[in-house]
mmCIF file of C-alpha atoms in Angstrom:
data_model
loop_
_atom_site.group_PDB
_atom_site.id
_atom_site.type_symbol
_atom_site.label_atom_id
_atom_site.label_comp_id
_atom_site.label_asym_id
_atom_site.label_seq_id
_atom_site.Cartn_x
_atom_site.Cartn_y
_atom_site.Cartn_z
ATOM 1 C CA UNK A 326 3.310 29.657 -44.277
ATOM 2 C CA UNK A 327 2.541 29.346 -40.848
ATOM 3 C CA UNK A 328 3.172 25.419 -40.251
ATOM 4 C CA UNK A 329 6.813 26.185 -41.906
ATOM 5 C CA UNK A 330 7.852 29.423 -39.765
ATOM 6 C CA UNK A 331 6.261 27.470 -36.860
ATOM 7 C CA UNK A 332 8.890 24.813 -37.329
ATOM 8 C CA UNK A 333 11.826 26.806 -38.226
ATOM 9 C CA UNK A 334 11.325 29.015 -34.953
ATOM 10 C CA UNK A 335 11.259 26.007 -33.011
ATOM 11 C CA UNK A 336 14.349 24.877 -34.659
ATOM 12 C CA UNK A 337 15.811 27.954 -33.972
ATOM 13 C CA UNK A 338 14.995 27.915 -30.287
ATOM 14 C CA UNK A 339 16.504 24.380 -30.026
ATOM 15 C CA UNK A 340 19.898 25.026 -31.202
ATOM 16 C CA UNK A 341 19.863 27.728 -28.246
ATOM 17 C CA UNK A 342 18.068 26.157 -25.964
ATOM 18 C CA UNK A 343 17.067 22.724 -26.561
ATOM 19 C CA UNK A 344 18.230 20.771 -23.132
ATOM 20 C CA UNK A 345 21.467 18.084 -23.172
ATOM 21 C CA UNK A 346 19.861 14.696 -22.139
ATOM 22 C CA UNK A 347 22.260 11.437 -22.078
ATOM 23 C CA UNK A 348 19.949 10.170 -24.837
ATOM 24 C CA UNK A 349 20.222 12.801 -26.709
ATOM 25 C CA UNK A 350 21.815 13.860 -30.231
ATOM 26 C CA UNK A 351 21.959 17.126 -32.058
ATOM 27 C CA UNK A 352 22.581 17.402 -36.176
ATOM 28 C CA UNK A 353 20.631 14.014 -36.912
ATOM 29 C CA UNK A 354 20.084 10.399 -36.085
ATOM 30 C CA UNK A 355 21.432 9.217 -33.224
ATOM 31 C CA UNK A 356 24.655 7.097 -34.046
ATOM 32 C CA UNK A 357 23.410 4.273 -31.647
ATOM 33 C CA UNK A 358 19.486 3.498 -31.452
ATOM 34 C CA UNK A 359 20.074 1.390 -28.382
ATOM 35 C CA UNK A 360 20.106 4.439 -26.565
ATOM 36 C CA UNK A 361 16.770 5.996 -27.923
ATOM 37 C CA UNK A 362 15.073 2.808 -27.544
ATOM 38 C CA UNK A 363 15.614 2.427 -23.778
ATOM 39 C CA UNK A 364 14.947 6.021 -23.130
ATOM 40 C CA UNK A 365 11.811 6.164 -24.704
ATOM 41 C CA UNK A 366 10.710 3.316 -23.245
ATOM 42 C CA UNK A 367 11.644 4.436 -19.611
ATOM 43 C CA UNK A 368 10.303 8.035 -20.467
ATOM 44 C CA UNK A 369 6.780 6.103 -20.718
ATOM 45 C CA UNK A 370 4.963 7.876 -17.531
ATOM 46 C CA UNK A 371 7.790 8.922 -16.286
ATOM 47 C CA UNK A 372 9.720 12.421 -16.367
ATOM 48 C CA UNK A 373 12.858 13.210 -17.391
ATOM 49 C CA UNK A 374 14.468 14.262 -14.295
ATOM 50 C CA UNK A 375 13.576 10.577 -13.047
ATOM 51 C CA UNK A 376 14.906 8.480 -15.722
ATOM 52 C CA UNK A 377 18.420 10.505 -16.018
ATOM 53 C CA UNK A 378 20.017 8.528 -13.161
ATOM 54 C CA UNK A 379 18.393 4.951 -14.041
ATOM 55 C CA UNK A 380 19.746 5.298 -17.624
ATOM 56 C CA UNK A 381 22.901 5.294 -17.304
ATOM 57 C CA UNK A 382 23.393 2.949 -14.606
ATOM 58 C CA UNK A 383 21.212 0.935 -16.907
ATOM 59 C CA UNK A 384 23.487 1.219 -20.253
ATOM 60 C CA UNK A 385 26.850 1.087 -17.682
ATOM 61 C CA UNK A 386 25.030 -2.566 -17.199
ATOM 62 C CA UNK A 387 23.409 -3.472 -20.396
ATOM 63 C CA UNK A 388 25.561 -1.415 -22.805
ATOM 64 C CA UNK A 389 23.711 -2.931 -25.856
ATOM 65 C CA UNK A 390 21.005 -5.039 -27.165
ATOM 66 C CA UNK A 391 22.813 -8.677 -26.952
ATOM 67 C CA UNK A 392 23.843 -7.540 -23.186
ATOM 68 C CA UNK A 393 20.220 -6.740 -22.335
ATOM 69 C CA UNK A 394 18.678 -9.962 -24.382
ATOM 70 C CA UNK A 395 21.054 -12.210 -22.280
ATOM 71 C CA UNK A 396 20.411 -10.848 -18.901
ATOM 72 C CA UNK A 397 18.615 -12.445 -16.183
ATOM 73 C CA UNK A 398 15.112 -11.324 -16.313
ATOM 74 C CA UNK A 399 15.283 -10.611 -12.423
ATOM 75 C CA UNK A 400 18.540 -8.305 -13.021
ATOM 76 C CA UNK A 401 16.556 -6.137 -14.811
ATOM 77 C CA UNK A 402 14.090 -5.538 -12.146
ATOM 78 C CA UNK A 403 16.700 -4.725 -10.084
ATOM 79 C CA UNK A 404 17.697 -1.743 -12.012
ATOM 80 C CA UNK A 405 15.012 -0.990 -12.651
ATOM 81 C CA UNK A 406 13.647 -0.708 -9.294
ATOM 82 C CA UNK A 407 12.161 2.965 -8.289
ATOM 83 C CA UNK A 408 10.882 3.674 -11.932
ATOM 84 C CA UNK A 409 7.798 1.810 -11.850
ATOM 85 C CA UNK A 410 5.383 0.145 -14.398
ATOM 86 C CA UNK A 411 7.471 -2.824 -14.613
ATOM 87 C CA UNK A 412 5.858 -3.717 -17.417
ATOM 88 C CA UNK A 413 8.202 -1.598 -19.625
ATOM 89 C CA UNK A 414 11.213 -3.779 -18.189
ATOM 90 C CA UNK A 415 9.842 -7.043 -19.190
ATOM 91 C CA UNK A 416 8.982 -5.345 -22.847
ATOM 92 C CA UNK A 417 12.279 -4.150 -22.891
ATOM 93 C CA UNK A 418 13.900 -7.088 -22.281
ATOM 94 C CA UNK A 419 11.524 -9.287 -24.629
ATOM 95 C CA UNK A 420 11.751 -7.046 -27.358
ATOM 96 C CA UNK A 421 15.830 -7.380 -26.666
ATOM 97 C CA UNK A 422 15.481 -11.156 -27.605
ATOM 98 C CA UNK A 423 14.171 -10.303 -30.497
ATOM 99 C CA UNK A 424 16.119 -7.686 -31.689
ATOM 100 C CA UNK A 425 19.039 -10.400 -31.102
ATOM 101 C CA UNK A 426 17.633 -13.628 -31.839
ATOM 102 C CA UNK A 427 15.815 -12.308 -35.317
ATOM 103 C CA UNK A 428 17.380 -8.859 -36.233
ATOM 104 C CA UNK A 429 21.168 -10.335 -35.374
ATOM 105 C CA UNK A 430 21.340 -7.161 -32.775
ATOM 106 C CA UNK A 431 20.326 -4.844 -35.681
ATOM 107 C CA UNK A 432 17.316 -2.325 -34.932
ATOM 108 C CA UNK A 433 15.025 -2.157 -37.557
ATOM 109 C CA UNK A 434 14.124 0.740 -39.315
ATOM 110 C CA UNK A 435 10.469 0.461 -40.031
ATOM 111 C CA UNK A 436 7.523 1.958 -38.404
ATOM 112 C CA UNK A 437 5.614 -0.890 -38.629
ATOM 113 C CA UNK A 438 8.067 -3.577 -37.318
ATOM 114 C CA UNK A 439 8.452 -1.527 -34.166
ATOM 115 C CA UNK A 440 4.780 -1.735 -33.996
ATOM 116 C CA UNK A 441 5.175 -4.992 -33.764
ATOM 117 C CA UNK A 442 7.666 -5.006 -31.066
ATOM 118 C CA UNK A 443 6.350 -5.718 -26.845
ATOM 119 C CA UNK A 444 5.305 -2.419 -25.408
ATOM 120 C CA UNK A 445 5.586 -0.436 -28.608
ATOM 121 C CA UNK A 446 2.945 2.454 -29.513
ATOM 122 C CA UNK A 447 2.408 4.581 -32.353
ATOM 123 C CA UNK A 448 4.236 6.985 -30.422
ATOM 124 C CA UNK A 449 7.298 5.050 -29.520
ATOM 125 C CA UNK A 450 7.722 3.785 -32.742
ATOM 126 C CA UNK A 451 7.377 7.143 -34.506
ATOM 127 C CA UNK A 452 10.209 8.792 -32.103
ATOM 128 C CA UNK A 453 12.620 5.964 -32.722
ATOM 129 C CA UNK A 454 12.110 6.232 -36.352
ATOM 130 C CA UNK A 455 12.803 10.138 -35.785
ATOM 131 C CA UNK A 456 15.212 10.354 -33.157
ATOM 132 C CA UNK A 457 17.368 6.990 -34.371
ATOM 133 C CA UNK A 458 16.964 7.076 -37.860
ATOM 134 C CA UNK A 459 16.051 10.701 -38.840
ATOM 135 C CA UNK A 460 12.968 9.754 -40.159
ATOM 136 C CA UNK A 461 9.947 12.570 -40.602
ATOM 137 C CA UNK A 462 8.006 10.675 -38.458
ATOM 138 C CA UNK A 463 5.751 12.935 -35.440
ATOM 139 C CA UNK A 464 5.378 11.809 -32.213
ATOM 140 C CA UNK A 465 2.359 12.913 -30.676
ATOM 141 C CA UNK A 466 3.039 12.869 -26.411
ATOM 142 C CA UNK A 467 1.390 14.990 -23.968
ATOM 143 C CA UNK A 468 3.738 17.825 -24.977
ATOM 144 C CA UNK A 469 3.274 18.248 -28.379
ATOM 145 C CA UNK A 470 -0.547 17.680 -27.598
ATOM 146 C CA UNK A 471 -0.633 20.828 -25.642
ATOM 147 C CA UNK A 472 1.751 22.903 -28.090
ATOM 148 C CA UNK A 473 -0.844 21.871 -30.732
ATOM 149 C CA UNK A 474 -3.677 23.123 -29.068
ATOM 150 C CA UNK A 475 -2.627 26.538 -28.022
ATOM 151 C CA UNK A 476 -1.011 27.058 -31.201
ATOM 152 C CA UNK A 477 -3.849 26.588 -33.222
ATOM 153 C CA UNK A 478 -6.399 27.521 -30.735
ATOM 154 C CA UNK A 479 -8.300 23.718 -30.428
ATOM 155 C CA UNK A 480 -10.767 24.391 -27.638
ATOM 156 C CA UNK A 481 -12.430 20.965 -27.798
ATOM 157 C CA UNK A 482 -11.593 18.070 -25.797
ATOM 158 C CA UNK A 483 -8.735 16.591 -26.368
ATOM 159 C CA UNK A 484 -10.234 13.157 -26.517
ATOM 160 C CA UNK A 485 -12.022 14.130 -29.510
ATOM 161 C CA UNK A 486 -9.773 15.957 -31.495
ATOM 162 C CA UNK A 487 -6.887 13.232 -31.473
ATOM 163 C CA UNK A 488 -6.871 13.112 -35.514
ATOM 164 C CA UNK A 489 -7.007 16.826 -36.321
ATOM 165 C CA UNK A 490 -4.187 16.925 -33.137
ATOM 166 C CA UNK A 491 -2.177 14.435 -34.896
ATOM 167 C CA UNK A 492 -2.645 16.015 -38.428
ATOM 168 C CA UNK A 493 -1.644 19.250 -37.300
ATOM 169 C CA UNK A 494 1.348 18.333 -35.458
ATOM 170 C CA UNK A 495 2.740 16.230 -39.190
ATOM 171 C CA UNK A 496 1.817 19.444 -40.764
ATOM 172 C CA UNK A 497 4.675 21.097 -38.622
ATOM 173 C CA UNK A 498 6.859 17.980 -38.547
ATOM 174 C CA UNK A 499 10.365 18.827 -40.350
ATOM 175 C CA UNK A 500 11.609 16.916 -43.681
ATOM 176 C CA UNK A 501 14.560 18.329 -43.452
ATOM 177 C CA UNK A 502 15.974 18.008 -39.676
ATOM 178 C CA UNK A 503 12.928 16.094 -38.258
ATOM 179 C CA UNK A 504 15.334 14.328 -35.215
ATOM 180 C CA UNK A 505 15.954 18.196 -34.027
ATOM 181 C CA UNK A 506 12.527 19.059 -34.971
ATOM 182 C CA UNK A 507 11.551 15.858 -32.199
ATOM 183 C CA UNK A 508 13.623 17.364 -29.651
ATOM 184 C CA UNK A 509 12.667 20.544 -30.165
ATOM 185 C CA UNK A 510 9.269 20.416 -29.911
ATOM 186 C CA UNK A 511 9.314 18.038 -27.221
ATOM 187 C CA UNK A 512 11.460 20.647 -25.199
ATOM 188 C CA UNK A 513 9.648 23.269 -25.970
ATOM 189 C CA UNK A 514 6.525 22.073 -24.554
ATOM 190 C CA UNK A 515 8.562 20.998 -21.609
ATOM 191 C CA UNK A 516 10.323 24.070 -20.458
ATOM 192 C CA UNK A 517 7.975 27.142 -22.510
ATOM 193 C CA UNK A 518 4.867 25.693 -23.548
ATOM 194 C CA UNK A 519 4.264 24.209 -19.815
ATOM 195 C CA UNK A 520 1.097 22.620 -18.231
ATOM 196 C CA UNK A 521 0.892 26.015 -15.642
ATOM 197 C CA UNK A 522 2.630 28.891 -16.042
ATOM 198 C CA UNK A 523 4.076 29.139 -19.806
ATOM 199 C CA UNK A 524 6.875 31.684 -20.647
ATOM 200 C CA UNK A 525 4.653 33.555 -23.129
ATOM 201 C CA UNK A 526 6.746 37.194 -22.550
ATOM 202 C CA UNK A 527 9.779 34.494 -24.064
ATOM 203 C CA UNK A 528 7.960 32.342 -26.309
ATOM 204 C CA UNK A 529 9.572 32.179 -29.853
ATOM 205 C CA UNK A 530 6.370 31.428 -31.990
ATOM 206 C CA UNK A 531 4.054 33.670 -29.616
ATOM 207 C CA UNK A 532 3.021 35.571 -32.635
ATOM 208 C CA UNK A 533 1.734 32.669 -34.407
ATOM 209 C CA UNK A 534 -0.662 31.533 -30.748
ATOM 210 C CA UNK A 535 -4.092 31.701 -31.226
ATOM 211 C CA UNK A 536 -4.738 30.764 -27.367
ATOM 212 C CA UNK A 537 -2.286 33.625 -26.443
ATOM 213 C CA UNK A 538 -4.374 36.134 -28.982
ATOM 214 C CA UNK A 539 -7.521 35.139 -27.198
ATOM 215 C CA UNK A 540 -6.406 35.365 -23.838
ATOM 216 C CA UNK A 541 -7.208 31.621 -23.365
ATOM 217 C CA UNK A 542 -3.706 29.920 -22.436
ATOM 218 C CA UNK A 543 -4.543 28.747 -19.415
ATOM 219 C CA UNK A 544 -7.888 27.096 -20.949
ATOM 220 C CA UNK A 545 -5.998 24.947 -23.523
ATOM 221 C CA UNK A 546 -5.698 22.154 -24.247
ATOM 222 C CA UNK A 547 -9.415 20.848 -22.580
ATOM 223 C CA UNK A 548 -8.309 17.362 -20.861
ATOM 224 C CA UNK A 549 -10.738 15.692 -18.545
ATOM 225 C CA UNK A 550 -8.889 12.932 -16.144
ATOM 226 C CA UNK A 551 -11.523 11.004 -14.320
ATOM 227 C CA UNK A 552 -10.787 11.089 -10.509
ATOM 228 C CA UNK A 553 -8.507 8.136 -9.589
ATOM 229 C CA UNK A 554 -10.444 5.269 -7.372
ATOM 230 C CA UNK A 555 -9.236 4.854 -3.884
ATOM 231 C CA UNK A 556 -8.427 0.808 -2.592
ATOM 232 C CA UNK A 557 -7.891 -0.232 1.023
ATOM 233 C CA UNK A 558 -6.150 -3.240 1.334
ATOM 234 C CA UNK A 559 -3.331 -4.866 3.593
ATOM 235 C CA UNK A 560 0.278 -6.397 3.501
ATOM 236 C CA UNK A 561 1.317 -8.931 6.317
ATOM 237 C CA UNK A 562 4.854 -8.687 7.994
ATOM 238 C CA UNK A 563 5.711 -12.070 8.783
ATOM 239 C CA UNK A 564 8.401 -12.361 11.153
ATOM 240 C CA UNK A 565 9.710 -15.949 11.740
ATOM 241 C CA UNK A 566 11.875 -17.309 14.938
ATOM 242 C CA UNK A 567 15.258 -16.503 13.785
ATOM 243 C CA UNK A 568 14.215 -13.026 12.824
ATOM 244 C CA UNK A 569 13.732 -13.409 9.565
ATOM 245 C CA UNK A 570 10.890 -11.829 7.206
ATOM 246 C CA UNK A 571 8.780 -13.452 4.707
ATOM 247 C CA UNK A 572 8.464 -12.910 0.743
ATOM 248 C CA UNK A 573 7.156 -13.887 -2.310
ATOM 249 C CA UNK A 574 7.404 -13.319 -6.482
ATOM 250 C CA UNK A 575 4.390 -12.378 -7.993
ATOM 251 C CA UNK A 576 3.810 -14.375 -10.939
ATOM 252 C CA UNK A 577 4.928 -13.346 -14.472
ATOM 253 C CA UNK A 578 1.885 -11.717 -15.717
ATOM 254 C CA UNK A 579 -0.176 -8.346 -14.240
ATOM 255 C CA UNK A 580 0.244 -5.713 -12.160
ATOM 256 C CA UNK A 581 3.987 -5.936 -10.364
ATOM 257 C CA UNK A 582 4.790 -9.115 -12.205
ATOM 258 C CA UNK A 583 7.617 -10.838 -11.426
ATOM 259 C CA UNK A 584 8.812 -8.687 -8.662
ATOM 260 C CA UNK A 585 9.181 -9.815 -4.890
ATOM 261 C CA UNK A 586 6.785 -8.334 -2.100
ATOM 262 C CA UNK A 587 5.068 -8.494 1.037
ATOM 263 C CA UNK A 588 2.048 -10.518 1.136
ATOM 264 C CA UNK A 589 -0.681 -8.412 0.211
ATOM 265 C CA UNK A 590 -4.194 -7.196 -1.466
ATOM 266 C CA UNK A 591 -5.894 -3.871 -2.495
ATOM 267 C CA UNK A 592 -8.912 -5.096 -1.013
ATOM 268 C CA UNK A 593 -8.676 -5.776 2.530
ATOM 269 C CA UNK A 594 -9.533 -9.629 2.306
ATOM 270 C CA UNK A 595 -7.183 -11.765 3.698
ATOM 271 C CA UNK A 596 -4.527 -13.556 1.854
ATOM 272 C CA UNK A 597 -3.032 -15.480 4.808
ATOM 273 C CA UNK A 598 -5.334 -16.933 7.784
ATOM 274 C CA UNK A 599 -3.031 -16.391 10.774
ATOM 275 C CA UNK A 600 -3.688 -14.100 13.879
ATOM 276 C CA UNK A 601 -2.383 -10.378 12.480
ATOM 277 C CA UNK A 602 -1.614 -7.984 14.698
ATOM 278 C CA UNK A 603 -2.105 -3.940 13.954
ATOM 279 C CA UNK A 604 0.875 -2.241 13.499
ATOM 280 C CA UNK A 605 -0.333 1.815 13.021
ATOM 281 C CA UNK A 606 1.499 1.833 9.871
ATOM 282 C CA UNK A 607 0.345 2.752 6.547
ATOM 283 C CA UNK A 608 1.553 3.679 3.677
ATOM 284 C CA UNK A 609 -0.240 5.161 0.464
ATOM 285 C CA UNK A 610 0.875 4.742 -3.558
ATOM 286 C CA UNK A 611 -0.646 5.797 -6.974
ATOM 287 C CA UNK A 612 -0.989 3.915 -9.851
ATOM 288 C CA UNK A 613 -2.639 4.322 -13.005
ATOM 289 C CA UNK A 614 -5.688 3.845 -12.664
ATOM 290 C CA UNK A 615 -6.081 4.142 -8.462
ATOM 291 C CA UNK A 616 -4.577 4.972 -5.266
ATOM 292 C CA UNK A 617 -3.974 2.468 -3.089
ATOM 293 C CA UNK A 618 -4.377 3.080 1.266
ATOM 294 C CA UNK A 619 -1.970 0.232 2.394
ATOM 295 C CA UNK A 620 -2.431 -0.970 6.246
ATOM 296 C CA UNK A 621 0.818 -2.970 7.774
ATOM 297 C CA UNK A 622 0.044 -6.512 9.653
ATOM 298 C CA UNK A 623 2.622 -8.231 11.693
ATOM 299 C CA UNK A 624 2.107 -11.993 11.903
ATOM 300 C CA UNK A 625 4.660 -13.839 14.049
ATOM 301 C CA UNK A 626 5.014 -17.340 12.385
ATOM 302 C CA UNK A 627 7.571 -19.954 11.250
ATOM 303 C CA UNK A 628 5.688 -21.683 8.431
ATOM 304 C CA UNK A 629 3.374 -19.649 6.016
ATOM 305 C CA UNK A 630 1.022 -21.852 3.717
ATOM 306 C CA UNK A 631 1.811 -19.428 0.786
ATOM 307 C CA UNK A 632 4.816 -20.052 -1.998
ATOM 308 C CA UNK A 633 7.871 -17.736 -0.844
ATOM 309 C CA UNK A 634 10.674 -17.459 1.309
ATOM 310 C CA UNK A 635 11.681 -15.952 4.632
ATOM 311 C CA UNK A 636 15.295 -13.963 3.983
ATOM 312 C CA UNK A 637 16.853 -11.571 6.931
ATOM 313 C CA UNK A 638 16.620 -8.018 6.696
ATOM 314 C CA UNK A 639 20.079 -7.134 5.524
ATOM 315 C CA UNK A 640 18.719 -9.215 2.310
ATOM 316 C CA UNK A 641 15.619 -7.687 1.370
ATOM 317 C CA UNK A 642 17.546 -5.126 -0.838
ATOM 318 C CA UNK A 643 18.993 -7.758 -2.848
ATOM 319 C CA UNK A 644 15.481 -8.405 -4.485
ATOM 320 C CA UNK A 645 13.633 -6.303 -7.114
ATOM 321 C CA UNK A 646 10.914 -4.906 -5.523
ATOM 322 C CA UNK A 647 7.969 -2.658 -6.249
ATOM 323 C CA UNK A 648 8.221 1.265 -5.297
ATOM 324 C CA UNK A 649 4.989 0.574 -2.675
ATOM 325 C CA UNK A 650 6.704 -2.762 -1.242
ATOM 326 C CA UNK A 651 9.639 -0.363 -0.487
ATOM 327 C CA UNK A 652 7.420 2.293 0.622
ATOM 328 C CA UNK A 653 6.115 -0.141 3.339
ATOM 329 C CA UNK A 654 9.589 -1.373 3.903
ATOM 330 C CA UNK A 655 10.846 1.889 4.828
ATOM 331 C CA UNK A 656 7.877 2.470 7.278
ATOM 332 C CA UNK A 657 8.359 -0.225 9.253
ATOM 333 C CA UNK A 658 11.938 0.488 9.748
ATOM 334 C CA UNK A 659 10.507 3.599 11.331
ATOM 335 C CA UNK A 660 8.530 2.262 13.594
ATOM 336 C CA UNK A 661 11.584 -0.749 14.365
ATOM 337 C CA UNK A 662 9.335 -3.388 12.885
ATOM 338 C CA UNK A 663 12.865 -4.696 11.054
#
């Protein structure tokens, strides 16, 4: 009984409350999976309040699956500049040939064949098959993690508890409106069953909250994130006769791939052997797995013995490039280095 009131409250609470996202549809699936695709996928990492903007300039420019699959790789990048893990673009844009080339443009409407699919997790795949085909399929994110935990009081590490998470959350999943039931409990653990602070006075399933009857909110869910590793390393400005600044694509597989940049390493050790001079400007970015301390060379020099190009500065917009190459863009402009 208390899996099923669980999930009607929260249904409940949605119809009132649940938030209006461009991606979103109330009352069942979502007449076009394009759209739940690409959010999903750009709502990997990143928060909702981020991707709003980037999604629809992205569907204004790729308003379907054929669109996407016969874009220019690099005009993809471009839009997708400022969102970060780059990775999810060239996914997105693999998985688009497919879609096209095999599927005729048609998304599929099997778990397992989206499993199959570039960049495509259990999660993923479950909330397409919920959100775009009104499948009772649970997604298991960060939200519905926590919501799980409190609800049913799980006071071990998250880590090891992922089954007996997932179980729990099916257990509430809805047969009946399971795309709401998504949203819903997606939302909720957005906006009432937050990280800090939850809005227990105005919770609707408070009475069913084992954490809240023992006083231990604030202690659930148990998630230890090792500290990140710090890097030191340095990009080179190089600054040719005519004014112009030097670049070069990273190559199609890794971290950044495929995007344009500064030349540069996380290390410190030189990628270019040319007299650098110090510039006092830094910048500093976080990625998964590390934060990276970035000092900014200047190197005056026509000819670089490195694969790029040198393009003026009223160009350098015009390429994709990395949030940290910007970030070190934008500094130097400070300090009149462009």
């Amino acid at each position: 009984m208390m899996d099923s009131g669980i999930t009607i409250l929260l249904l409940e609470w949605f119809a009132l409350h649940g938030r209006d996202l461009p991606w979103r549809y109330r009352g069942g699936a979502h007449p076009n999976p394009y759209h739940v695709w690409v959010s999903e996928v750009m709502l990997q990492q990143t928060t909702v309040q981020t991707v709003g903007p980037y999604f629809h300039r992205f569907i204004e420019r790729f308003p379907d699956v054929i669109a996407l699959a016969n874009a220019d790789i690099t005009d993809v990048y471009q839009l997708w500049q400022g969102l970060g893990y780059y990775s999810r673009a060239r996914s997105l844009h693999k998985t688009a040939g497919i879609l096209a080339n095999e599927f005729g443009g048609k998304f599929p409407d099997n778990h397992d064949t989206w499993l199959r699919m570039s960049g495509i997790g259990p999660y993923t795949a479950a909330s397409i098959m919920a959100l775009g085909f009104n499948r009772a399929e649970t997604a298991v994110d960060g939200n519905v993690t926590r919501v799980v935990c409190r609800l049913y009081g799980l006071d071990r590490p998250v880590g090891e508890i992922r089954n007996e998470i997932h179980a729990r959350a099916c257990a509430l999943t809805s047969h009946t409106h399971p795309a709401d039931y998504t949203s819903a409990i997606m939302d909720f653990g957005a906006t009432v069953c937050t990280p800090r602070n939850p809005q227990c006075e105005t919770c609707p399933v408070a009475q069913y909250c084992r954490a809240r009857q023992q006083g231990r909110v604030d202690q659930i869910p148990i998630t230890a994130k090792p500290p990140k590793k710090e890097r030191h390393g340095v990009a080179y400005l190089i600054k040719n006769a005519h004014g112009q600044f030097f670049i070069r694509r990273r190559p199609g597989r890794g971290l950044l791939a495929g995007l344009y940049e500064l030349p540069w390493t996380d290390d410190g050790t030189p990628v270019i052997h040319l007299p650098a001079a110090e510039t006092g400007v830094a910048v500093t970015h976080t990625f998964t797995h590390f934060k990276l301390y970035l000092d900014i060379k200047i190197i005056d020099a026509d000819a670089v013995d490195l694969d790029g190009l040198f393009i003026s500065a009223n160009e350098l917009d015009t390429y994709p490039m990395s949030t940290l190459m910007k970030k070190a863009f934008t500094a130097a402009r400070r300090k009149n280095l462009i």
